[in-house]
């Protein structure tokens, strides 16, 4: 069995549950070599420090959000909203392109820069078993100017996601949507609500 890749790490309170889930799926958490963070907010990055400490996982995210983690910014991570403190966390790989292809054994994972919710938001997808699986986090917002949200960028990003024609959407707050028709409906619902 090859290395494991985890996309986002929760707010930090559920690290043990994440590890148990990995084990219950029949995987060895010691093989968690890589964590891809979709953006800098605490509810997605809070467990990264502890998972890196336990397993030596490298951290990958977009450069535009990476500095927030590296300086331990409790405001821009929204850690202060949760009443917790976020310690500075080094980011090993900082993505800069519109689209980056990462290889893990025979599996390719694509990271798309999808700004809007935050300047460095990314969406991640992979093709496996004849299906395209998309990890599109915080499609629904919120969109707060103090966190660098940009509605014009977000709208363009959503059009990018629709063009992928994903079969499965894993959305970090509201669950899993499939098939493609439900994926498209989910994204289009927010485009109708917030788009121009």
CSV table of C-alpha atoms in Angstrom, one decimal:
chain,number,residue,atom,x,y,z
A,1,UNK,CA,0.0,0.0,0.0
A,2,UNK,CA,1.4,3.4,-1.0
A,3,UNK,CA,1.6,6.7,0.8
A,4,UNK,CA,-1.6,8.3,2.0
A,5,UNK,CA,-2.8,11.9,1.2
A,6,UNK,CA,-5.2,13.8,3.4
A,7,UNK,CA,-7.2,16.8,2.2
A,8,UNK,CA,-7.8,19.2,5.1
A,9,UNK,CA,-7.5,18.4,8.7
A,10,UNK,CA,-10.5,19.8,10.6
A,11,UNK,CA,-10.3,22.4,13.3
A,12,UNK,CA,-7.9,20.4,15.4
A,13,UNK,CA,-10.3,18.9,17.9
A,14,UNK,CA,-10.9,15.8,15.8
A,15,UNK,CA,-7.3,14.6,15.1
A,16,UNK,CA,-7.8,11.3,17.0
A,17,UNK,CA,-11.1,10.7,15.1
A,18,UNK,CA,-9.4,11.3,11.8
A,19,UNK,CA,-6.7,8.8,12.7
A,20,UNK,CA,-9.4,6.2,13.8
A,21,UNK,CA,-11.3,6.8,10.5
A,22,UNK,CA,-8.1,6.1,8.5
A,23,UNK,CA,-7.6,2.9,10.5
A,24,UNK,CA,-11.2,1.8,10.1
A,25,UNK,CA,-10.9,2.2,6.4
A,26,UNK,CA,-8.0,-0.3,6.5
A,27,UNK,CA,-5.2,2.1,6.1
A,28,UNK,CA,-2.1,2.7,8.1
A,29,UNK,CA,-1.9,6.3,9.4
A,30,UNK,CA,1.9,6.0,9.6
A,31,UNK,CA,1.8,6.2,5.8
A,32,UNK,CA,0.2,9.7,5.9
A,33,UNK,CA,3.0,11.4,3.9
A,34,UNK,CA,1.1,14.4,2.6
A,35,UNK,CA,-1.6,16.8,3.7
A,36,UNK,CA,-3.1,19.2,1.1
A,37,UNK,CA,-4.8,22.2,2.7
A,38,UNK,CA,-7.5,23.8,0.6
A,39,UNK,CA,-7.2,27.2,2.4
A,40,UNK,CA,-6.0,28.9,5.5
A,41,UNK,CA,-9.0,28.8,7.8
A,42,UNK,CA,-8.8,27.0,11.1
A,43,UNK,CA,-11.7,24.6,10.4
A,44,UNK,CA,-9.6,23.2,7.6
A,45,UNK,CA,-6.0,23.5,8.9
A,46,UNK,CA,-6.4,23.2,12.7
A,47,UNK,CA,-5.3,19.5,12.8
A,48,UNK,CA,-2.3,19.9,10.5
A,49,UNK,CA,0.2,20.7,13.2
A,50,UNK,CA,-0.6,17.6,15.3
A,51,UNK,CA,-0.8,15.3,12.3
A,52,UNK,CA,2.5,16.6,11.0
A,53,UNK,CA,4.0,16.1,14.5
A,54,UNK,CA,2.8,12.5,14.7
A,55,UNK,CA,3.5,11.3,11.2
A,56,UNK,CA,6.0,13.7,9.6
A,57,UNK,CA,3.5,14.6,6.9
A,58,UNK,CA,4.5,17.3,4.5
A,59,UNK,CA,2.1,20.2,4.0
A,60,UNK,CA,1.0,21.5,0.6
A,61,UNK,CA,-1.1,24.6,0.0
A,62,UNK,CA,-1.3,27.6,-2.2
A,63,UNK,CA,1.3,30.3,-1.6
A,64,UNK,CA,-1.3,33.0,-1.2
A,65,UNK,CA,-2.6,31.4,1.9
A,66,UNK,CA,0.6,29.8,3.1
A,67,UNK,CA,2.0,32.9,4.8
A,68,UNK,CA,-1.0,33.0,7.1
A,69,UNK,CA,-0.1,29.6,8.5
A,70,UNK,CA,3.6,30.3,8.6
A,71,UNK,CA,3.2,33.4,10.8
A,72,UNK,CA,0.5,31.7,13.0
A,73,UNK,CA,-2.0,34.4,12.2
A,74,UNK,CA,-5.0,33.9,14.6
A,75,UNK,CA,-7.1,36.5,12.9
A,76,UNK,CA,-6.7,35.4,9.2
A,77,UNK,CA,-7.0,31.7,10.2
A,78,UNK,CA,-10.2,32.6,12.2
A,79,UNK,CA,-8.7,30.8,15.1
A,80,UNK,CA,-9.9,33.6,17.3
A,81,UNK,CA,-13.5,32.8,16.3
A,82,UNK,CA,-13.0,29.3,17.8
A,83,UNK,CA,-11.3,30.6,20.9
A,84,UNK,CA,-8.1,28.7,20.1
A,85,UNK,CA,-4.6,29.7,19.2
A,86,UNK,CA,-2.9,28.7,16.0
A,87,UNK,CA,0.9,28.1,16.2
A,88,UNK,CA,3.1,29.0,13.2
A,89,UNK,CA,3.2,26.0,10.8
A,90,UNK,CA,5.8,25.6,8.0
A,91,UNK,CA,4.4,24.9,4.6
A,92,UNK,CA,6.6,22.5,2.6
A,93,UNK,CA,5.2,23.0,-0.9
A,94,UNK,CA,3.7,26.3,-1.9
A,95,UNK,CA,1.6,26.1,-5.1
A,96,UNK,CA,1.7,29.1,-7.4
A,97,UNK,CA,0.1,28.0,-10.7
A,98,UNK,CA,-3.5,28.0,-11.8
A,99,UNK,CA,-3.2,24.2,-12.1
A,100,UNK,CA,-0.7,21.8,-10.5
A,101,UNK,CA,-0.5,18.1,-11.0
A,102,UNK,CA,0.9,16.0,-8.2
A,103,UNK,CA,1.8,12.3,-8.5
A,104,UNK,CA,1.5,9.8,-5.7
A,105,UNK,CA,2.5,6.4,-7.1
A,106,UNK,CA,0.2,5.8,-10.1
A,107,UNK,CA,-2.4,8.3,-8.8
A,108,UNK,CA,-2.4,11.9,-10.1
A,109,UNK,CA,-4.0,14.6,-8.1
A,110,UNK,CA,-4.8,18.0,-9.6
A,111,UNK,CA,-4.8,21.2,-7.5
A,112,UNK,CA,-6.7,24.1,-9.1
A,113,UNK,CA,-6.3,27.6,-7.8
A,114,UNK,CA,-10.0,28.6,-7.1
A,115,UNK,CA,-9.8,32.0,-5.2
A,116,UNK,CA,-12.8,33.7,-3.9
A,117,UNK,CA,-13.4,32.4,-0.4
A,118,UNK,CA,-9.8,33.3,0.3
A,119,UNK,CA,-7.0,34.5,-2.0
A,120,UNK,CA,-5.2,31.1,-1.9
A,121,UNK,CA,-8.2,28.7,-2.0
A,122,UNK,CA,-7.7,25.6,-4.0
A,123,UNK,CA,-9.9,22.8,-5.2
A,124,UNK,CA,-8.5,19.3,-5.6
A,125,UNK,CA,-9.7,16.6,-7.9
A,126,UNK,CA,-8.7,13.1,-9.1
A,127,UNK,CA,-9.9,10.6,-11.6
A,128,UNK,CA,-10.3,7.1,-10.1
A,129,UNK,CA,-12.4,4.1,-11.2
A,130,UNK,CA,-13.9,5.9,-14.1
A,131,UNK,CA,-15.2,8.8,-11.9
A,132,UNK,CA,-14.0,12.3,-11.3
A,133,UNK,CA,-13.9,13.1,-7.5
A,134,UNK,CA,-13.8,16.8,-6.6
A,135,UNK,CA,-12.8,18.2,-3.2
A,136,UNK,CA,-14.4,21.7,-3.4
A,137,UNK,CA,-14.4,23.3,0.0
A,138,UNK,CA,-16.5,26.3,1.2
A,139,UNK,CA,-18.2,26.8,-2.1
A,140,UNK,CA,-21.0,28.3,0.0
A,141,UNK,CA,-18.8,30.9,1.6
A,142,UNK,CA,-18.8,32.9,3.8
A,143,UNK,CA,-17.4,35.7,1.8
A,144,UNK,CA,-15.8,38.2,4.2
A,145,UNK,CA,-13.7,41.1,2.9
A,146,UNK,CA,-11.5,41.0,6.0
A,147,UNK,CA,-10.4,37.5,5.0
A,148,UNK,CA,-9.6,38.5,1.4
A,149,UNK,CA,-12.8,37.2,-0.2
A,150,UNK,CA,-13.5,38.3,-3.7
A,151,UNK,CA,-16.9,37.6,-5.3
A,152,UNK,CA,-15.7,38.1,-8.9
A,153,UNK,CA,-12.9,35.6,-8.4
A,154,UNK,CA,-15.2,33.2,-6.7
A,155,UNK,CA,-17.7,33.3,-9.6
A,156,UNK,CA,-14.9,32.5,-12.0
A,157,UNK,CA,-13.7,29.7,-9.8
A,158,UNK,CA,-17.2,28.1,-9.7
A,159,UNK,CA,-17.4,28.2,-13.5
A,160,UNK,CA,-14.0,26.3,-13.4
A,161,UNK,CA,-15.5,23.7,-11.1
A,162,UNK,CA,-18.6,23.2,-13.2
A,163,UNK,CA,-16.4,22.7,-16.3
A,164,UNK,CA,-14.7,19.7,-14.6
A,165,UNK,CA,-18.0,17.8,-14.8
A,166,UNK,CA,-17.2,16.0,-11.6
A,167,UNK,CA,-19.1,12.8,-10.7
A,168,UNK,CA,-18.6,13.3,-7.0
A,169,UNK,CA,-18.3,16.4,-4.9
A,170,UNK,CA,-16.8,16.1,-1.4
A,171,UNK,CA,-17.7,19.4,0.3
A,172,UNK,CA,-16.1,19.9,3.7
A,173,UNK,CA,-19.1,21.3,5.5
A,174,UNK,CA,-22.2,19.8,3.7
A,175,UNK,CA,-21.2,16.3,2.7
A,176,UNK,CA,-20.9,14.3,-0.5
A,177,UNK,CA,-22.9,15.0,-3.7
A,178,UNK,CA,-23.3,12.6,-6.6
A,179,UNK,CA,-23.9,12.0,-9.5
A,180,UNK,CA,-22.8,14.9,-11.7
A,181,UNK,CA,-26.3,16.4,-11.9
A,182,UNK,CA,-26.3,16.9,-8.1
A,183,UNK,CA,-22.8,18.2,-8.1
A,184,UNK,CA,-23.8,20.8,-10.7
A,185,UNK,CA,-27.0,21.7,-8.8
A,186,UNK,CA,-25.1,22.3,-5.6
A,187,UNK,CA,-22.6,24.7,-7.2
A,188,UNK,CA,-25.3,26.4,-9.4
A,189,UNK,CA,-27.4,27.0,-6.3
A,190,UNK,CA,-24.7,29.3,-4.8
A,191,UNK,CA,-24.0,30.9,-8.2
A,192,UNK,CA,-27.7,31.8,-8.4
A,193,UNK,CA,-27.6,33.2,-4.8
A,194,UNK,CA,-24.3,35.1,-5.0
A,195,UNK,CA,-23.4,35.5,-8.6
A,196,UNK,CA,-23.8,38.5,-10.8
